[in-house]
Coordinates of C-alpha atoms in Angstrom, one line a residue:
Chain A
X1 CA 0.0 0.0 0.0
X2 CA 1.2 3.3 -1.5
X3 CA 0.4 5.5 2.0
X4 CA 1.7 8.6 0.8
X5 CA -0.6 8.4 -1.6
X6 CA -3.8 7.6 0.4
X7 CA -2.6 10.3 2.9
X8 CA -2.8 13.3 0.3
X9 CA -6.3 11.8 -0.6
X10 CA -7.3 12.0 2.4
X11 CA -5.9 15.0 3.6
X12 CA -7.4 16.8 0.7
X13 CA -10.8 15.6 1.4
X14 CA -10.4 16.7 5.0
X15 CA -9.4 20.1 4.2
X16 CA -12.8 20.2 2.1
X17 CA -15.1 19.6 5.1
X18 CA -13.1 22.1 7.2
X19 CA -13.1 24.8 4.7
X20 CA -17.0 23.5 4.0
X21 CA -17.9 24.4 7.7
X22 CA -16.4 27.3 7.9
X23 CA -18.4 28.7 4.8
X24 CA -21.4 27.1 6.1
X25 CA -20.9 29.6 9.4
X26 CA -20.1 32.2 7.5
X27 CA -23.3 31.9 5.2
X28 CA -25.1 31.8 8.5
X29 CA -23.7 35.0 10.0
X30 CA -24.9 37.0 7.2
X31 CA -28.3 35.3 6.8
X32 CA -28.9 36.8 9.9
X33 CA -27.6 40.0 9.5
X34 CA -29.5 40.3 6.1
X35 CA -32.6 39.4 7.9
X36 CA -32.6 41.9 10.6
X37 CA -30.5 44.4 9.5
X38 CA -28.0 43.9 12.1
X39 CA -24.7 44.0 10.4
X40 CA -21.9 42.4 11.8
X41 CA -23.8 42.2 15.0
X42 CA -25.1 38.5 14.2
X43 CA -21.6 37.0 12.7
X44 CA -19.7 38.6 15.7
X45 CA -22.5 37.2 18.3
X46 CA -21.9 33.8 16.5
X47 CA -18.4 33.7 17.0
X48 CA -18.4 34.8 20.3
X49 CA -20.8 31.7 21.2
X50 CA -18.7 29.5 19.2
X51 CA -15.5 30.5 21.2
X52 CA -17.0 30.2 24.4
X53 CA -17.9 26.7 23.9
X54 CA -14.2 25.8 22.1
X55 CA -13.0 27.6 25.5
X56 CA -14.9 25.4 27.7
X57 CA -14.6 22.1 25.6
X58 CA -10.7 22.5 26.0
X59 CA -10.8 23.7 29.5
X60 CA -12.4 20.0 30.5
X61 CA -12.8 18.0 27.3
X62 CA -10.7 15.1 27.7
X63 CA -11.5 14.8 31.5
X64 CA -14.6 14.3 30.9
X65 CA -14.5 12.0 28.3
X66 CA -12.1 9.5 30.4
X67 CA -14.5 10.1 33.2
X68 CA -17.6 8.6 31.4
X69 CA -15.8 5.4 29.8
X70 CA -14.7 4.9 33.7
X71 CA -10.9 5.0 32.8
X72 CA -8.1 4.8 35.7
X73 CA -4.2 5.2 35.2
X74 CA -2.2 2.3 34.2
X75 CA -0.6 0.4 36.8
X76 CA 3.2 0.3 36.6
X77 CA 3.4 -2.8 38.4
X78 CA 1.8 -4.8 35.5
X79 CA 3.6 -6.2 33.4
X80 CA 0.9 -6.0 30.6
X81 CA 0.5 -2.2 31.3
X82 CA 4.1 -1.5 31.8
X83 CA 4.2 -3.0 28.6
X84 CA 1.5 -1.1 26.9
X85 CA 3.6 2.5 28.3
X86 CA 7.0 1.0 26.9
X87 CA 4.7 1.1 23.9
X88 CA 3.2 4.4 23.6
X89 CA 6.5 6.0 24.5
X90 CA 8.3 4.0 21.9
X91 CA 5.6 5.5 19.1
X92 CA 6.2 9.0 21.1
X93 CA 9.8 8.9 19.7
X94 CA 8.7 7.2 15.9
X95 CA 5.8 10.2 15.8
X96 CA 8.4 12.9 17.1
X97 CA 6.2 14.2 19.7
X98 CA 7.9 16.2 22.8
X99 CA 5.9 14.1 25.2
X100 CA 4.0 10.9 25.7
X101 CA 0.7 10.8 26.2
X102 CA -0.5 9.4 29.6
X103 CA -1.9 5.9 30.1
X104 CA -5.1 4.8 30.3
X105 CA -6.8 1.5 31.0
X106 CA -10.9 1.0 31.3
X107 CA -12.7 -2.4 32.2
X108 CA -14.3 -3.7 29.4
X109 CA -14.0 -7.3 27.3
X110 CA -13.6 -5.7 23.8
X111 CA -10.6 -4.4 22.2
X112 CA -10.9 -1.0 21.6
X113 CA -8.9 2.3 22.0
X114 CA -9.3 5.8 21.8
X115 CA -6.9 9.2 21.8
X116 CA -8.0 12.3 23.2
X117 CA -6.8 15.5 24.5
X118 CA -6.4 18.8 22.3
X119 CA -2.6 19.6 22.8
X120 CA -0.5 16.9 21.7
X121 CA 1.6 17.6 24.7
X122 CA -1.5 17.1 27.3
X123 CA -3.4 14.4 25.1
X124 CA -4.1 10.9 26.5
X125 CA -4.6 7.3 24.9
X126 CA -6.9 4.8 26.3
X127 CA -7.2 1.0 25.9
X128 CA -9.6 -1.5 26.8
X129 CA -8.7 -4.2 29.4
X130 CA -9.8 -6.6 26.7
X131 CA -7.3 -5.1 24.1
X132 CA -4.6 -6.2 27.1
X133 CA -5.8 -9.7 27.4
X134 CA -6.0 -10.4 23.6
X135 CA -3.8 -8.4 21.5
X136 CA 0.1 -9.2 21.2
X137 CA 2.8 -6.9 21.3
X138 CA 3.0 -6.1 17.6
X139 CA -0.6 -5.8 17.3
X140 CA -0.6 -3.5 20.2
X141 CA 2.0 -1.5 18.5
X142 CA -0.4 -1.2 15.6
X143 CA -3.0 0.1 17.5
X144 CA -1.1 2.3 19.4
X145 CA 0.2 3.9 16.6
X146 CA -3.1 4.6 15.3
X147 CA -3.7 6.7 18.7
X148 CA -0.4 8.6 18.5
X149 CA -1.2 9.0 15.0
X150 CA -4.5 10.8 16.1
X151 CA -2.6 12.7 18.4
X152 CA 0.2 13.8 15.8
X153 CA -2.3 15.0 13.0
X154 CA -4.5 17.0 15.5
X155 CA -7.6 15.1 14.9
X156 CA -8.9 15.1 18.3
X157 CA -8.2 19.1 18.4
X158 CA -10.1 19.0 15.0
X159 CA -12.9 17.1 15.9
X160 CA -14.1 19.3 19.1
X161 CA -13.3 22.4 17.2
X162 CA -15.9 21.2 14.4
X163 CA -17.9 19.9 17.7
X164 CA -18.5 23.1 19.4
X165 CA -19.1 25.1 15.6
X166 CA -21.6 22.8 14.9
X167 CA -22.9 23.2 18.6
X168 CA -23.0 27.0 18.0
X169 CA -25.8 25.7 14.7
X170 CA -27.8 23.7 17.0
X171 CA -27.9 27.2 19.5
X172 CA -29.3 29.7 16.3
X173 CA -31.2 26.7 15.4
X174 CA -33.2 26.5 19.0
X175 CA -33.1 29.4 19.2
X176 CA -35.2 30.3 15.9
X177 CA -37.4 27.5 16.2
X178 CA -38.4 28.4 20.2
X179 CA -38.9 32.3 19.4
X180 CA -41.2 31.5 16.2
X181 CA -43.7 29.3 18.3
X182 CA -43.5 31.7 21.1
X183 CA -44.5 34.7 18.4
X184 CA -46.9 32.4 16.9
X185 CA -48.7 31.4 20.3
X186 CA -48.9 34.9 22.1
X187 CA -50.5 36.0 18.1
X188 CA -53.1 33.6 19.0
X189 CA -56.6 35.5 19.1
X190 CA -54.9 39.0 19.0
X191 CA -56.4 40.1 15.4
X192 CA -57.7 43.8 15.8
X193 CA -55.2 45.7 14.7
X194 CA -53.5 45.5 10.8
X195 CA -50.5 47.5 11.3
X196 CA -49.2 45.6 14.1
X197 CA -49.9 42.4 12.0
X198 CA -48.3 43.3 8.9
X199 CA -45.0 44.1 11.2
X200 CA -45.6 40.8 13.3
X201 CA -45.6 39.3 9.8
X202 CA -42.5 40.1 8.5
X203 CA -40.8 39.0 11.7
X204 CA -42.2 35.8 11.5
X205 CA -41.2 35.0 7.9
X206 CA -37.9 36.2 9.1
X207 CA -37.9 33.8 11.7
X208 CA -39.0 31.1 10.0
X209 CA -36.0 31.4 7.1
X210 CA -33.8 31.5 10.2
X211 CA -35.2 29.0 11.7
X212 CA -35.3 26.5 8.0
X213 CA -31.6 27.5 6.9
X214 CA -30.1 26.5 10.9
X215 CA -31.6 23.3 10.9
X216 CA -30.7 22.7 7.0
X217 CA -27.3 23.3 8.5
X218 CA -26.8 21.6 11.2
X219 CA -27.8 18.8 9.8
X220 CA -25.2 19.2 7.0
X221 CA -22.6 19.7 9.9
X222 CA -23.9 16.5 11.9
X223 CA -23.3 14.8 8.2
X224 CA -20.0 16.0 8.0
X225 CA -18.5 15.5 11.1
X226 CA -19.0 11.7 10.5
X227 CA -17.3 12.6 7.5
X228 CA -14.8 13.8 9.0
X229 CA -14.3 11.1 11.2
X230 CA -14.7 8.3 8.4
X231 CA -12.1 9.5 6.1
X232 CA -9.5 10.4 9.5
X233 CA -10.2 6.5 10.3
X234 CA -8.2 5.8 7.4
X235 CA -5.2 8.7 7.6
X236 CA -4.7 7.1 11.0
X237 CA -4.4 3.6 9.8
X238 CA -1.9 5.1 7.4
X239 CA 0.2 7.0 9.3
X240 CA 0.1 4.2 11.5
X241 CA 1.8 2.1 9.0
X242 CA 4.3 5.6 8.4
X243 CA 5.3 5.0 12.2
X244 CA 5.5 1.2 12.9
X245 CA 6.7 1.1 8.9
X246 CA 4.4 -2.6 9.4
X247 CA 1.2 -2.4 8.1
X248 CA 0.9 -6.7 10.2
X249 CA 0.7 -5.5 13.5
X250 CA -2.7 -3.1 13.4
X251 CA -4.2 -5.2 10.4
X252 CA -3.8 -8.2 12.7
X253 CA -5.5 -6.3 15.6
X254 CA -8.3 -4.9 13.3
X255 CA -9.0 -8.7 12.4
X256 CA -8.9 -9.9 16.0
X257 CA -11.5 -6.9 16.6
X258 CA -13.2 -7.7 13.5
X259 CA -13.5 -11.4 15.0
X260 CA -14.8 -10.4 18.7
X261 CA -17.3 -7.8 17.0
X262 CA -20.6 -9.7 17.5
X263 CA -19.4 -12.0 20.3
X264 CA -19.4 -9.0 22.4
X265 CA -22.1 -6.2 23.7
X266 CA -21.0 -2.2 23.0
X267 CA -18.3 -0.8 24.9
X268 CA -19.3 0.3 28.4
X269 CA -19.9 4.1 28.5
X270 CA -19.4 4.9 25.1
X271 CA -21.6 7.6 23.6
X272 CA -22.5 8.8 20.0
X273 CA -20.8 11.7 21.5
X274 CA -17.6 9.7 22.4
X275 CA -18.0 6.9 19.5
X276 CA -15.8 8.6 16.3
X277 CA -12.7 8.8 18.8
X278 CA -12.4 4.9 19.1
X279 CA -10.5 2.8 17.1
X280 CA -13.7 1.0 16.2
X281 CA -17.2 1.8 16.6
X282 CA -17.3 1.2 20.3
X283 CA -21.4 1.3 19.3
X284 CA -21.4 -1.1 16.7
X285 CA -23.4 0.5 14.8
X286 CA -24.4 -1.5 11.7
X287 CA -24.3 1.4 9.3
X288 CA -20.4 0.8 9.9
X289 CA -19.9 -2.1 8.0
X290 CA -21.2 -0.8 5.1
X291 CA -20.6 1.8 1.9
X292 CA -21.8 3.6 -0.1
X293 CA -23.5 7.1 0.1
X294 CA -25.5 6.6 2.8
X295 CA -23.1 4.9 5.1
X296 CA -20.6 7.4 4.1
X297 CA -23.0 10.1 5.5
X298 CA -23.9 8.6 8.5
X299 CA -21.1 6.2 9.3
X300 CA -18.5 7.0 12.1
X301 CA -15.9 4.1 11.2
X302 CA -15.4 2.6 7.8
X303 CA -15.8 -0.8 7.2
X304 CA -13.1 -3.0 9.4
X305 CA -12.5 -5.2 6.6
X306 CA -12.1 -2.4 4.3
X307 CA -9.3 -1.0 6.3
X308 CA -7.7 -4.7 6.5
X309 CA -8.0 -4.9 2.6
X310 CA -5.9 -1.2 2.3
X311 CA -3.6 -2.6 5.0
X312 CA -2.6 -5.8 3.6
X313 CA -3.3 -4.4 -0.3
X314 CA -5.7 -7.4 -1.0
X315 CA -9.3 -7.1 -2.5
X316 CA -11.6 -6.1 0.3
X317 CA -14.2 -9.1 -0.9
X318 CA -11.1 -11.9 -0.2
X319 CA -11.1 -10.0 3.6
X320 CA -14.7 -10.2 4.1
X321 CA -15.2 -13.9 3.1
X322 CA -12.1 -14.6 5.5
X323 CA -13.9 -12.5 8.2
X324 CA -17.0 -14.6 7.7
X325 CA -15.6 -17.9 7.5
X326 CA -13.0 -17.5 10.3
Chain B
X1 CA 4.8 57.1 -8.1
X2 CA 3.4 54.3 -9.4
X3 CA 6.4 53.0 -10.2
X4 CA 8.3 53.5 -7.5
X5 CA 5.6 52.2 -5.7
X6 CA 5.7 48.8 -7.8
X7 CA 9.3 48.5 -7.1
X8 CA 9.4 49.3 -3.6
X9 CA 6.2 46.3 -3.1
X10 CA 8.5 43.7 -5.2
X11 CA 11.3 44.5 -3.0
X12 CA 9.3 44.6 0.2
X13 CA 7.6 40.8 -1.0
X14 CA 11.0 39.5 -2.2
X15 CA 12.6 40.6 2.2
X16 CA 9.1 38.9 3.6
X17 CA 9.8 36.0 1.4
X18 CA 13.8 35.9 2.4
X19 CA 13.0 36.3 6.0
X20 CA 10.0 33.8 5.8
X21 CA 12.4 31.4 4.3
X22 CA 15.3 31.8 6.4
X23 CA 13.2 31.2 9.4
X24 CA 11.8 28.0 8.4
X25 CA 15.2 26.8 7.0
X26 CA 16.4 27.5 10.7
X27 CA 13.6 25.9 12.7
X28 CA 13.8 22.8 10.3
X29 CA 17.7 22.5 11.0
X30 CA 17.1 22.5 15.0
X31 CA 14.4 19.7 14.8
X32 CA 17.0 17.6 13.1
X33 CA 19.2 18.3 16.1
X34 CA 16.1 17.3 18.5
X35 CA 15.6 13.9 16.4
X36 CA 19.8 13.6 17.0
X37 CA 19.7 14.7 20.4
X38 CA 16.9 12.1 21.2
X39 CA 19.0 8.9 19.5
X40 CA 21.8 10.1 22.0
X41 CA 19.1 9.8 25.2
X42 CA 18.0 6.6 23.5
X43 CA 21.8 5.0 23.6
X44 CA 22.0 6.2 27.1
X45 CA 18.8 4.5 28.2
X46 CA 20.5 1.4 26.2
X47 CA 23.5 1.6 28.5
X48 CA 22.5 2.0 31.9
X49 CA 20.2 -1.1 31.1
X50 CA 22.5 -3.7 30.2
X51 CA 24.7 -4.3 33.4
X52 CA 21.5 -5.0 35.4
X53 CA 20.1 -7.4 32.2
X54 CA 23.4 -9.2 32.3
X55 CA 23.4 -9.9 36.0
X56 CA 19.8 -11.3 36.0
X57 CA 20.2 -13.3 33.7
X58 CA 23.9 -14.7 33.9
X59 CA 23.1 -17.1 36.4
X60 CA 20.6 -19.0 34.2
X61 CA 23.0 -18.9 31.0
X62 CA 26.1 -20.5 32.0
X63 CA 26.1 -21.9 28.3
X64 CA 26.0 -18.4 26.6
X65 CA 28.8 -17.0 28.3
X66 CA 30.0 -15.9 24.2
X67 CA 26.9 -13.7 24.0
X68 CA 27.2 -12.3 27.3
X69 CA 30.5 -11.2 26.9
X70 CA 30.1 -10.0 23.7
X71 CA 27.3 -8.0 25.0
X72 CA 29.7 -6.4 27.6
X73 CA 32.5 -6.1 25.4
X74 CA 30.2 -3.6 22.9
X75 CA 28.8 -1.7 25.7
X76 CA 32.1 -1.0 27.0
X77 CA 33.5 -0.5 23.9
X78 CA 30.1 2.0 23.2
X79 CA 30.6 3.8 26.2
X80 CA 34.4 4.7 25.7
X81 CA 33.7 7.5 23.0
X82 CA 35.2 8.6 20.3
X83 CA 34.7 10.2 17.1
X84 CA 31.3 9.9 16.0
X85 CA 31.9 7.3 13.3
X86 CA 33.4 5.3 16.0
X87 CA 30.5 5.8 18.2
X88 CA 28.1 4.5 15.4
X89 CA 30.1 1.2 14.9
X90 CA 30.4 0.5 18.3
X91 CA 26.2 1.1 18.7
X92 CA 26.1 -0.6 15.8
X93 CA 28.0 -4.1 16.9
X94 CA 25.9 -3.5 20.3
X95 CA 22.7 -4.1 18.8
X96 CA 24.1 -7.0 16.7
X97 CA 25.4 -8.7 20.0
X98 CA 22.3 -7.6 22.0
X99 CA 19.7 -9.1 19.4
X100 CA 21.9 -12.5 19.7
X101 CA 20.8 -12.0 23.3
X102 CA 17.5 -11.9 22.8
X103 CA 17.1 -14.8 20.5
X104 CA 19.1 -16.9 23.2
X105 CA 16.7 -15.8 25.8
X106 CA 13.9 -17.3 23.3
X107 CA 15.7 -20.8 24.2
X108 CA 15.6 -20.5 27.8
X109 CA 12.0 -21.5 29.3
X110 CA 12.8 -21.1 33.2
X111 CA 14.2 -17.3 31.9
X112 CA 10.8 -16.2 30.3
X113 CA 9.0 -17.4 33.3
X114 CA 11.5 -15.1 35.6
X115 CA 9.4 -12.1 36.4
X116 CA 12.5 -10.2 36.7
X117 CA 14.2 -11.5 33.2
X118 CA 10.8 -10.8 31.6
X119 CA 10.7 -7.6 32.8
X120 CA 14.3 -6.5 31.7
X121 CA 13.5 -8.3 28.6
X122 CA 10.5 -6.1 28.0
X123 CA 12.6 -2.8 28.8
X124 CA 15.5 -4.5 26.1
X125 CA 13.0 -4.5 23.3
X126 CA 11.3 -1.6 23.8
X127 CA 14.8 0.2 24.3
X128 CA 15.8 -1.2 21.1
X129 CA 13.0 -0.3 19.4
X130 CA 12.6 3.2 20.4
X131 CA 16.3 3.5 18.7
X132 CA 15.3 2.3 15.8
X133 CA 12.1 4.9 16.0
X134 CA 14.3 7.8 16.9
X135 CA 16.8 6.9 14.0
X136 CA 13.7 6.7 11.6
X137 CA 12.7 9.7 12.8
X138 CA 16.2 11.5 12.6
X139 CA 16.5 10.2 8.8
X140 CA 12.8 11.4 8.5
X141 CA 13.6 14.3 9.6
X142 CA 16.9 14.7 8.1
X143 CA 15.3 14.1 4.5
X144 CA 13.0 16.5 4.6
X145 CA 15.2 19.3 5.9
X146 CA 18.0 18.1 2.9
X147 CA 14.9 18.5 0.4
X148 CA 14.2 21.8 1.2
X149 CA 17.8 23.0 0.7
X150 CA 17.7 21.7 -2.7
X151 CA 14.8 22.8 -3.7
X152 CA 14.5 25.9 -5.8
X153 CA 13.5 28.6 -4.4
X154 CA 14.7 28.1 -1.3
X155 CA 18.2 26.7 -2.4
X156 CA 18.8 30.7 -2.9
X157 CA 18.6 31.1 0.6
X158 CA 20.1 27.7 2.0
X159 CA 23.0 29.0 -0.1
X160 CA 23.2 32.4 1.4
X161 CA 23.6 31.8 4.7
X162 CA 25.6 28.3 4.1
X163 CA 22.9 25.8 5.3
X164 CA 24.1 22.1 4.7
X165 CA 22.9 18.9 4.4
X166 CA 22.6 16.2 6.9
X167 CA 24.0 13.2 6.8
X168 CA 21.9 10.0 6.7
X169 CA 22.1 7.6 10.1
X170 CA 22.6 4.5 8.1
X171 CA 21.5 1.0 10.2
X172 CA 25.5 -1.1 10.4
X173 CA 25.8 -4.0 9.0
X174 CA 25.3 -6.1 12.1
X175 CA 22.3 -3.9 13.5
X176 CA 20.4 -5.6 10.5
X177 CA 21.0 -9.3 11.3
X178 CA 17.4 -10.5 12.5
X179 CA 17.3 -12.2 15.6
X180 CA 15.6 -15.3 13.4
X181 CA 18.9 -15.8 11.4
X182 CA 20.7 -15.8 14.9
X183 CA 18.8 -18.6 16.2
X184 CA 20.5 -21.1 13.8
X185 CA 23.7 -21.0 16.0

């Protein structure tokens, strides 16, 4: 597998969303200045809102995301978790980051992993006690790799950035929608005077643009940051190969994980919130196995034996009917 | 006016460029002395963990006493400086002897079920590996900074102010025998 290759692909496509998104908000700040004459109050509001939220996300984002999967620090006296820092430290080096990320381990029989943290230098890598138990070192590596590749490109810091713009959507979107059904409840019976009606009117219409063009949107953004995900899924796996220059190790632990995927319930904790920072859909969602359009929308993951087939450059179709024999 | 004007933008574009140029050229050159700096950490890590390996397990392998001496031979041979070519040999016929190591240890059952031998075992392969991580990531490194001193435009500048290309930390010869081929002894 060419990976230089795949990386410009994907990096290209990335950049798209992003710069997508941004002309999205930037549509949206002048819809609403256009409709109430407000210029550059709206846009400036917006991105006020929006920076609160990136401000707040940072301030306790990845906290909060180990606190809800239940992860604790590794324990030094393990071997296995001594082991699994030995690991991320080694990848620390290969990725040329100043400084490893910490160690975590959560309780749960899958093998999973996820990355978080939005400087690479205060970022943190988690890994299912199940990933301990079944995984070998090189396939650990693998996986590993993937994390620190996370990490290295800034996806995690991407992600929540596109998080809290499209959060700032979902606000202008409530926001519309709740004011229009106030206007439209207190109008209720009040019909004597024209003028006031006529004026009433107009703001309504206004309102209800708003409102249509938020939602519109937010749903694009909801779409996209899938996307997003989907596409980073596989310029991790790649730069995971860059790293570990062995493409064995993670395809091997994909095809363990590909393996345990229906013997086992979702991951403990995880969240559609939390989901597109695993390794694999924690969710297991079904829309992740397949492709197409739709899956492509709505998919956090690509296919797992998709990523094996680009790993191990056979046809995906040999992967699948291995998969569903083994 | 206008022409002066022109001129005085070109000129003003071509500095911004210059300076722009210069200062990437300078901050690419200093992260290939971080990737070195870091191979040199990783060496050091190697050495402290060897006389501690070799007294665990020298007990168990009264058989091996070739490859244990071998592997105290390169360390101290590693250890005793030099120019930097020497340095790199000597590393270089370290890794060879302590990869023999390794695939002895492979032969010894009662070893792997030591929890101390496991555990310097563990620390031996991941110190080898991050050397071989921080020497990909020096060459990485080292490659792209050596591009961007050839490459026109910025080969005008790099030429200016005398920037030069690094050299390449090549594996030695006996760094790339495989521990599989070493089990044949």
């Amino acid at each position: 597998m060419d990976y230089l290759v795949q990386q410009k692909k994907n990096l290209r496509k990335t950049y798209l969303l992003v710069f997508l998104f941004l002309f999205l908000m930037a549509t949206l700040g002048l819809v609403i200045d256009a409709l109430f004459g407000v210029f550059p109050f709206g846009t400036i509001l917006l991105i006020f809102i929006a920076l609160i939220q990136i401000l707040a996300g940072v301030s306790s984002g990845p906290a909060l995301v180990l606190r809800s999967v239940n992860a604790r620090k590794i324990n030094e006296k393990s071997f296995e978790e001594k082991q699994l820092k030995n690991i991320v430290e080694e990848l620390t080096i290969a990725a040329g980051l100043e400084k490893a990320p910490e160690v975590y381990v959560m309780e749960d029989e899958n093998i999973n992993a996820f990355a978080t943290g939005f400087k690479a230098k205060k970022s943190a890598v988690c890994v299912t006690s199940g990933l301990l138990k079944h995984l070998n070192r090189e396939e650990t590596e693998g996986v590993i790799a993937h994390e620190i590749s996370h990490i290295k490109n800034k996806d995690t810091l991407l992600m929540t950035t596109i998080s809290a713009i499209l959060g700032t959507m979902v606000l202008v979107q409530l926001f519309a929608w709740r004011s229009l059904r106030f206007l439209l409840w207190s109008n209720r019976g009040r019909r004597s005077s024209k003028k006031k009606d006529s004026g009433l009117g107009y703001i309504i219409v206004a309102l209800l643009i708003l409102a249509l063009v938020a939602t519109l949107f937010s749903l694009i953004g909801r779409i996209s940051i899938f996307a997003v995900s989907r596409t980073r899924e596989y310029l991790a796996d790649a730069k995971a190969v860059e790293l570990t220059r062995n493409p064995k190790g993670l395809s091997g632990a994909l095809r363990k994980i590909a393996k345990m995927q229906k013997s086992k319930g979702k991951v403990k904790g995880a969240t559609i919130a939390t989901a597109h920072l695993f390794i694999s859909d924690p969710l297991k969602r079904s829309v992740n196995n397949k492709e197409g359009f739709f899956a492509n929308l709505f998919g956090t993951h690509p296919p797992i034996h998709r990523r094996i087939a680009l790993l191990e450059n056979v046809p995906e179709e040999i992967v699948l009917k291995e998969l569903q024999e083994g | 006016m206008v022409v002066v004007g022109i001129v005085v933008a070109i000129v003003l574009i071509v500095l911004f460029w210059f300076v722009g140029t210069y200062n990437s050229l300078v901050s690419k050159k200093k992260r290939v002395e971080n990737a070195w700096s870091q191979i040199d950490v990783q060496l050091k890590r190697r050495h402290d963990l060897i006389p501690n390996l070799v007294n665990a397990v020298k007990g168990y392998m009264k058989y091996e006493r070739e490859t244990l001496e071998a592997v105290i031979n390169a360390r101290a041979k590693a250890i005793s400086g030099g120019s930097i070519d020497d340095r790199i040999k000597a590393e270089g016929e370290l890794s060879g002897a302590l990869s023999r190591l390794l695939a002895v240890f492979e032969r010894y059952p009662e070893l792997k079920s030591n929890e101390q031998v496991k555990q310097l075992m563990e620390e031996l392969t991941s110190t080898e590996n991050r050397i071989t991580y921080a020497r990909q990531f020096y060459n990485d490194t080292v490659m792209k900074y050596n591009t961007s001193i050839e490459m026109f435009p910025t080969n005008l500048v790099a030429k200016t102010f005398n920037f030069k290309p690094f050299v390449f930390f090549e594996a030695a010869a006996a760094e790339k025998e495989t521990p599989k081929v070493d089990l044949t002894f």
